[in-house]
mmCIF file of C-alpha atoms in Angstrom:
data_model
loop_
_atom_site.group_PDB
_atom_site.id
_atom_site.type_symbol
_atom_site.label_atom_id
_atom_site.label_comp_id
_atom_site.label_asym_id
_atom_site.label_seq_id
_atom_site.Cartn_x
_atom_site.Cartn_y
_atom_site.Cartn_z
ATOM 1 C CA MET A 100 143.771 98.422 76.131
ATOM 2 C CA ARG A 101 146.287 101.720 76.969
ATOM 3 C CA THR A 102 145.993 102.665 73.685
ATOM 4 C CA GLY A 103 142.141 102.446 72.947
ATOM 5 C CA ALA A 104 141.577 104.109 76.577
ATOM 6 C CA THR A 105 143.727 107.421 75.464
ATOM 7 C CA GLN A 106 141.995 107.313 72.053
ATOM 8 C CA ARG A 107 138.588 106.984 73.271
ATOM 9 C CA PRO A 108 138.484 110.279 75.669
ATOM 10 C CA HIS A 109 140.728 111.980 73.163
ATOM 11 C CA LEU A 110 144.118 111.945 74.875
ATOM 12 C CA GLU A 111 147.145 111.444 72.658
ATOM 13 C CA HIS A 112 149.382 111.123 75.766
ATOM 14 C CA SER A 113 148.412 110.009 79.101
ATOM 15 C CA ARG A 114 150.356 108.554 82.150
ATOM 16 C CA THR A 115 149.240 105.352 83.865
ATOM 17 C CA ASP A 116 147.943 107.151 86.990
ATOM 18 C CA ARG A 117 146.007 109.379 85.143
ATOM 19 C CA LEU A 118 144.076 106.873 83.210
ATOM 20 C CA LEU A 119 143.328 105.197 86.395
ATOM 21 C CA ASP A 120 141.802 108.455 87.436
ATOM 22 C CA LEU A 121 139.545 108.066 84.753
ATOM 23 C CA GLY A 122 137.922 105.055 85.810
ATOM 24 C CA VAL A 123 138.139 103.427 82.379
ATOM 25 C CA HIS A 124 139.279 100.023 83.807
ATOM 26 C CA ASN A 125 140.731 98.415 87.081
ATOM 27 C CA THR A 126 143.999 97.211 88.103
ATOM 28 C CA LEU A 127 145.481 93.566 87.850
ATOM 29 C CA ALA A 128 145.018 93.743 91.901
ATOM 30 C CA GLU A 129 141.659 95.224 92.174
ATOM 31 C CA ILE A 130 140.345 92.493 89.588
ATOM 32 C CA ALA A 131 142.275 89.765 91.749
ATOM 33 C CA GLU A 132 140.877 91.034 95.166
ATOM 34 C CA ALA A 133 137.255 91.442 93.839
ATOM 35 C CA GLN A 134 137.416 87.366 92.559
ATOM 36 C CA ASN A 135 138.953 86.522 95.450
ATOM 37 C CA THR A 136 136.093 87.558 97.343
ATOM 38 C CA SER A 137 133.811 86.286 95.018
ATOM 39 C CA GLN A 138 134.839 83.106 95.098
ATOM 40 C CA ILE A 139 135.302 82.912 99.052
ATOM 41 C CA ALA A 140 131.457 83.895 99.228
ATOM 42 C CA ARG A 141 130.173 81.811 96.700
ATOM 43 C CA LEU A 142 132.252 78.817 98.293
ATOM 44 C CA SER A 143 131.078 79.895 101.825
ATOM 45 C CA THR A 144 127.415 78.782 100.498
ATOM 46 C CA MET A 145 127.835 75.361 99.922
ATOM 47 C CA ARG A 146 129.216 72.447 102.693
ATOM 48 C CA SER A 147 132.088 71.305 100.013
ATOM 49 C CA GLY A 148 132.923 74.746 99.693
ATOM 50 C CA ARG A 149 133.241 75.606 103.252
ATOM 51 C CA HIS A 150 135.171 72.470 103.707
ATOM 52 C CA ILE A 151 137.873 73.622 101.106
ATOM 53 C CA LEU A 152 138.195 76.720 102.476
ATOM 54 C CA GLN A 153 138.388 75.322 105.912
ATOM 55 C CA LYS A 154 141.547 73.081 104.563
ATOM 56 C CA VAL A 155 143.565 76.264 103.208
ATOM 57 C CA ASN A 156 142.993 77.850 106.423
ATOM 58 C CA ILE A 157 140.423 80.440 105.161
ATOM 59 C CA ARG A 158 137.562 80.900 107.606
ATOM 60 C CA PRO A 159 134.253 80.668 105.718
ATOM 61 C CA ARG A 160 131.791 83.623 105.648
ATOM 62 C CA ASN A 161 128.894 83.145 107.693
ATOM 63 C CA GLN A 162 127.150 86.164 106.086
ATOM 64 C CA THR A 163 127.027 86.186 102.495
ATOM 65 C CA ALA A 164 124.883 89.546 102.000
ATOM 66 C CA GLU A 165 123.215 91.728 103.568
ATOM 67 C CA GLY A 166 120.254 90.148 105.139
ATOM 68 C CA THR A 167 121.605 86.392 104.542
ATOM 69 C CA THR A 168 122.886 83.989 106.774
ATOM 70 C CA THR A 169 124.016 80.300 105.942
ATOM 71 C CA LEU A 170 121.826 77.960 107.562
ATOM 72 C CA SER A 171 123.045 75.799 110.294
ATOM 73 C CA GLU A 172 123.658 71.866 110.561
ATOM 74 C CA PRO A 173 120.428 71.144 112.356
ATOM 75 C CA MET A 174 118.355 73.231 109.803
ATOM 76 C CA LEU A 175 120.066 71.380 107.148
ATOM 77 C CA ARG A 176 118.161 68.320 107.713
ATOM 78 C CA LEU A 177 114.696 69.913 107.394
ATOM 79 C CA PRO A 178 114.549 71.410 103.714
ATOM 80 C CA ARG A 179 115.748 68.637 101.120
ATOM 81 C CA VAL A 180 116.118 70.189 97.234
ATOM 82 C CA ARG A 181 114.929 68.487 94.642
ATOM 83 C CA PRO A 182 117.290 68.732 91.104
ATOM 84 C CA LEU A 183 116.249 71.643 89.047
ATOM 85 C CA PRO A 184 115.494 71.083 85.572
ATOM 86 C CA ASN A 185 117.219 73.550 83.046
ATOM 87 C CA THR A 186 113.987 75.002 81.518
ATOM 88 C CA ASN A 187 113.941 78.728 80.149
ATOM 89 C CA PRO A 188 110.178 80.074 79.747
ATOM 90 C CA GLU A 189 111.174 81.154 75.894
ATOM 91 C CA PRO A 190 112.686 78.081 74.049
ATOM 92 C CA HIS A 191 110.856 75.334 76.466
ATOM 93 C CA PRO A 192 107.289 75.791 76.758
ATOM 94 C CA GLU A 193 106.595 72.421 75.883
ATOM 95 C CA ARG A 194 108.622 71.225 78.721
ATOM 96 C CA ARG A 195 107.533 73.423 81.454
ATOM 97 C CA LEU A 196 103.981 72.627 80.856
ATOM 98 C CA ALA A 197 104.726 68.989 80.763
ATOM 99 C CA ARG A 198 106.286 69.624 84.137
ATOM 100 C CA ALA A 199 103.718 71.005 85.365
ATOM 101 C CA ARG A 200 101.149 68.740 84.003
ATOM 102 C CA SER A 201 102.874 65.670 85.746
ATOM 103 C CA LEU A 202 103.696 67.364 88.723
ATOM 104 C CA ALA A 203 99.956 68.348 89.362
ATOM 105 C CA SER A 204 98.591 64.667 87.982
ATOM 106 C CA THR A 205 101.135 63.201 90.471
ATOM 107 C CA TYR A 206 100.275 65.039 93.765
ATOM 108 C CA ALA A 207 96.759 65.508 93.197
ATOM 109 C CA ALA A 208 95.576 63.475 95.561
ATOM 110 C CA TYR A 209 98.471 64.696 98.246
ATOM 111 C CA ASN A 210 96.902 66.873 100.986
ATOM 112 C CA THR A 211 100.809 66.643 102.283
ATOM 113 C CA ALA A 212 102.069 68.653 99.412
ATOM 114 C CA TYR A 213 101.398 72.371 99.084
ATOM 115 C CA TYR A 214 101.929 75.061 96.805
ATOM 116 C CA VAL A 215 103.076 78.080 97.942
ATOM 117 C CA ASP A 216 103.069 82.157 96.602
ATOM 118 C CA ALA A 217 103.783 85.541 97.781
ATOM 119 C CA ALA A 218 102.121 88.817 96.696
ATOM 120 C CA GLU A 219 103.122 92.088 96.882
ATOM 121 C CA ASP A 220 100.744 94.961 98.795
ATOM 122 C CA ARG A 221 100.443 97.553 96.615
ATOM 123 C CA ALA A 222 99.787 99.971 98.997
ATOM 124 C CA ARG A 223 102.543 99.312 101.160
ATOM 125 C CA PRO A 224 105.756 98.536 99.291
ATOM 126 C CA ASN A 225 107.792 95.457 100.760
ATOM 127 C CA TYR A 226 104.676 94.154 102.625
ATOM 128 C CA TYR A 227 104.004 90.677 101.232
ATOM 129 C CA THR A 228 101.496 87.971 101.945
ATOM 130 C CA ALA A 229 102.277 84.729 101.723
ATOM 131 C CA VAL A 230 99.882 81.612 101.434
ATOM 132 C CA ALA A 231 100.273 77.797 101.314
ATOM 133 C CA THR A 232 97.626 75.929 99.914
ATOM 134 C CA ALA A 233 96.873 71.870 99.524
ATOM 135 C CA ALA A 234 97.686 70.356 96.298
ATOM 136 C CA SER A 235 94.306 67.888 96.923
ATOM 137 C CA ASP A 236 91.831 70.410 97.331
ATOM 138 C CA GLY A 237 93.456 73.986 97.168
ATOM 139 C CA THR A 238 92.444 75.018 100.387
ATOM 140 C CA ILE A 239 94.573 77.568 102.159
ATOM 141 C CA ARG A 240 96.828 75.727 105.067
ATOM 142 C CA ALA A 241 98.774 78.653 105.913
ATOM 143 C CA ALA A 242 99.081 81.896 105.638
ATOM 144 C CA GLY A 243 100.712 85.175 106.840
ATOM 145 C CA SER A 244 101.669 89.134 106.095
ATOM 146 C CA PHE A 245 105.319 89.952 106.597
ATOM 147 C CA LYS A 246 107.707 92.388 105.487
ATOM 148 C CA ALA A 247 110.676 91.606 102.672
ATOM 149 C CA MET A 248 113.324 93.314 100.963
ATOM 150 C CA ASP A 249 112.055 91.805 97.692
ATOM 151 C CA SER A 250 109.867 89.248 96.219
ATOM 152 C CA HIS A 251 112.256 86.579 96.519
ATOM 153 C CA HIS A 252 112.776 87.029 100.061
ATOM 154 C CA ALA A 253 108.944 86.876 100.239
ATOM 155 C CA GLU A 254 108.927 83.361 98.352
ATOM 156 C CA GLU A 255 111.371 82.265 100.769
ATOM 157 C CA LEU A 256 109.262 83.094 103.675
ATOM 158 C CA ALA A 257 106.326 81.501 101.788
ATOM 159 C CA ILE A 258 108.221 78.295 101.673
ATOM 160 C CA ALA A 259 109.301 78.849 105.484
ATOM 161 C CA LEU A 260 105.613 79.289 106.005
ATOM 162 C CA ALA A 261 104.438 75.887 104.685
ATOM 163 C CA ALA A 262 107.412 74.359 106.626
ATOM 164 C CA THR A 263 105.534 75.281 110.025
ATOM 165 C CA ASP A 264 102.536 73.100 109.343
ATOM 166 C CA PRO A 265 103.351 69.628 110.589
ATOM 167 C CA ARG A 266 101.409 67.819 107.968
ATOM 168 C CA CYS A 267 103.949 69.508 104.895
ATOM 169 C CA ARG A 268 105.949 66.832 103.167
ATOM 170 C CA THR A 269 106.280 68.517 100.016
ATOM 171 C CA ILE A 270 106.426 71.843 99.195
ATOM 172 C CA PHE A 271 106.075 73.372 94.984
ATOM 173 C CA SER A 272 107.439 77.144 94.299
ATOM 174 C CA ASP A 273 107.975 78.891 90.954
ATOM 175 C CA SER A 274 110.741 80.987 92.163
ATOM 176 C CA ARG A 275 113.841 79.205 91.204
ATOM 177 C CA THR A 276 115.843 82.142 93.037
ATOM 178 C CA ALA A 277 114.280 81.268 96.464
ATOM 179 C CA ILE A 278 114.743 76.968 95.640
ATOM 180 C CA LEU A 279 118.389 77.785 95.042
ATOM 181 C CA ARG A 280 119.011 79.704 98.212
ATOM 182 C CA PHE A 281 117.919 76.766 100.149
ATOM 183 C CA ALA A 282 120.022 74.241 97.769
ATOM 184 C CA ASN A 283 123.039 76.575 98.636
ATOM 185 C CA ASN A 284 122.126 76.379 102.778
ATOM 186 C CA THR A 285 121.635 80.403 102.600
ATOM 187 C CA THR A 286 118.284 82.423 103.343
ATOM 188 C CA SER A 287 117.533 85.400 104.691
ATOM 189 C CA THR A 288 117.857 85.603 108.271
ATOM 190 C CA SER A 289 114.114 85.804 108.936
ATOM 191 C CA THR A 290 113.725 82.481 106.810
ATOM 192 C CA ALA A 291 116.251 81.161 109.105
ATOM 193 C CA ARG A 292 114.648 81.849 112.019
ATOM 194 C CA PHE A 293 111.407 80.187 110.734
ATOM 195 C CA LEU A 294 113.175 76.833 110.003
ATOM 196 C CA HIS A 295 115.421 76.964 113.468
ATOM 197 C CA ARG A 296 111.738 77.071 115.149
ATOM 198 C CA THR A 297 110.216 74.515 112.663
ATOM 199 C CA GLY A 298 113.251 72.222 112.604
ATOM 200 C CA GLN A 299 113.106 71.481 116.581
ATOM 201 C CA THR A 300 109.882 69.827 116.430
ATOM 202 C CA ARG A 301 109.467 68.174 113.068
ATOM 203 C CA GLN A 302 110.538 64.513 112.370
ATOM 204 C CA HIS A 303 110.331 64.563 108.943
ATOM 205 C CA PRO A 304 112.308 66.069 106.243
ATOM 206 C CA ILE A 305 110.628 68.681 104.001
ATOM 207 C CA PHE A 306 111.282 68.154 100.116
ATOM 208 C CA ILE A 307 111.031 71.592 97.922
ATOM 209 C CA SER A 308 110.819 71.401 94.250
ATOM 210 C CA TRP A 309 109.987 74.027 91.562
ATOM 211 C CA TYR A 310 106.851 74.140 89.578
ATOM 212 C CA PRO A 311 106.951 76.398 86.573
ATOM 213 C CA ALA A 312 105.078 79.618 86.828
ATOM 214 C CA HIS A 313 102.377 80.988 84.055
ATOM 215 C CA VAL A 314 102.008 77.814 82.103
ATOM 216 C CA GLY A 315 98.196 78.515 81.902
ATOM 217 C CA PRO A 316 95.438 75.274 82.172
ATOM 218 C CA LEU A 317 96.956 72.068 82.252
ATOM 219 C CA ASP A 318 93.903 70.328 80.781
ATOM 220 C CA PRO A 319 91.513 71.404 78.018
ATOM 221 C CA GLU A 320 89.164 68.986 80.173
ATOM 222 C CA GLY A 321 89.956 70.786 83.513
ATOM 223 C CA ARG A 322 90.760 67.557 85.010
ATOM 224 C CA ILE A 323 94.076 68.584 86.310
ATOM 225 C CA ARG A 324 94.244 71.964 88.116
ATOM 226 C CA ASN A 325 96.882 74.125 88.171
ATOM 227 C CA ARG A 326 97.011 74.731 92.050
ATOM 228 C CA ASN A 327 100.155 76.674 91.348
ATOM 229 C CA GLU A 328 98.143 79.880 90.040
ATOM 230 C CA GLU A 329 95.257 79.162 92.637
ATOM 231 C CA ALA A 330 97.714 79.774 94.947
ATOM 232 C CA ASP A 331 99.082 82.804 93.578
ATOM 233 C CA ARG A 332 95.157 83.990 93.309
ATOM 234 C CA ALA A 333 94.588 83.143 96.869
ATOM 235 C CA ALA A 334 97.596 85.567 97.780
ATOM 236 C CA ARG A 335 96.454 88.016 95.952
ATOM 237 C CA GLY A 336 93.173 87.886 97.146
ATOM 238 C CA LEU A 337 94.271 88.062 100.900
ATOM 239 C CA THR A 338 96.565 90.732 99.668
ATOM 240 C CA TYR A 339 93.703 93.198 98.216
ATOM 241 C CA ARG A 340 91.426 92.418 101.220
ATOM 242 C CA ALA A 341 94.070 93.019 103.730
ATOM 243 C CA THR A 342 94.638 96.515 101.923
ATOM 244 C CA HIS A 343 90.979 97.403 102.109
ATOM 245 C CA THR A 344 90.816 96.401 105.499
ATOM 246 C CA SER A 345 93.789 98.694 106.853
ATOM 247 C CA GLN A 346 92.080 101.324 104.506
ATOM 248 C CA HIS A 347 88.841 101.137 105.959
ATOM 249 C CA SER A 348 90.381 101.050 109.610
ATOM 250 C CA ASP A 349 92.386 103.972 108.913
ATOM 251 C CA ARG A 350 89.155 105.907 107.554
ATOM 252 C CA ASN A 351 87.421 105.319 110.901
ATOM 253 C CA ARG A 352 90.309 106.185 113.062
ATOM 254 C CA ASN A 353 90.406 109.581 111.234
ATOM 255 C CA SER A 354 86.867 110.079 111.083
#
């Protein structure tokens, strides 16, 4: 490594401290510190990981990243994440379509199962509109607009929004990142506040499942409806309506 580091910047002879000043590579101590910090942060997101840290007298981190928090024990009883399958959009299109078709047909008559999605307001960056639609008939059961850090944060809030409906028992989301955050008991602080308020009144847990996105029509004859894509269109439609309503109000104030 030392020989390669000196040859690359065309330095025939160089002291170690001069090489470090170039920023070519980190010291062993820096690598060890970064690895230690990463492992503590990762273990702090899981119940078993927090138990391991406590056994070795290391305090788990409540804040795993900026704007995120570890869910408290009462809230952990609310969302239960079903296992995520190992499917990639490129090599597994058949498996994704089969999963989407199976879930859609199984829950087609369930009015307690909701599909959620969020769409960003193009006129206002970081503002999103989220919807929760019923799997049985596609009607909008809950909707809301809010500010979010990114699309994953918005998808988290969409799941929490559906959880506020006492009729909801199952939530389908196409955001693997958002679902994994719930699985690791680590969400944004705003999502945690949603769940905290909901968890005080709910008597039944909510199951969160991943639904493949952008799989297209599920049935050539149209007997199986893709409610997930309908939720996406509903969110985009409400976002478009909110944008034009806001622009119309601004013109009225300025006239």
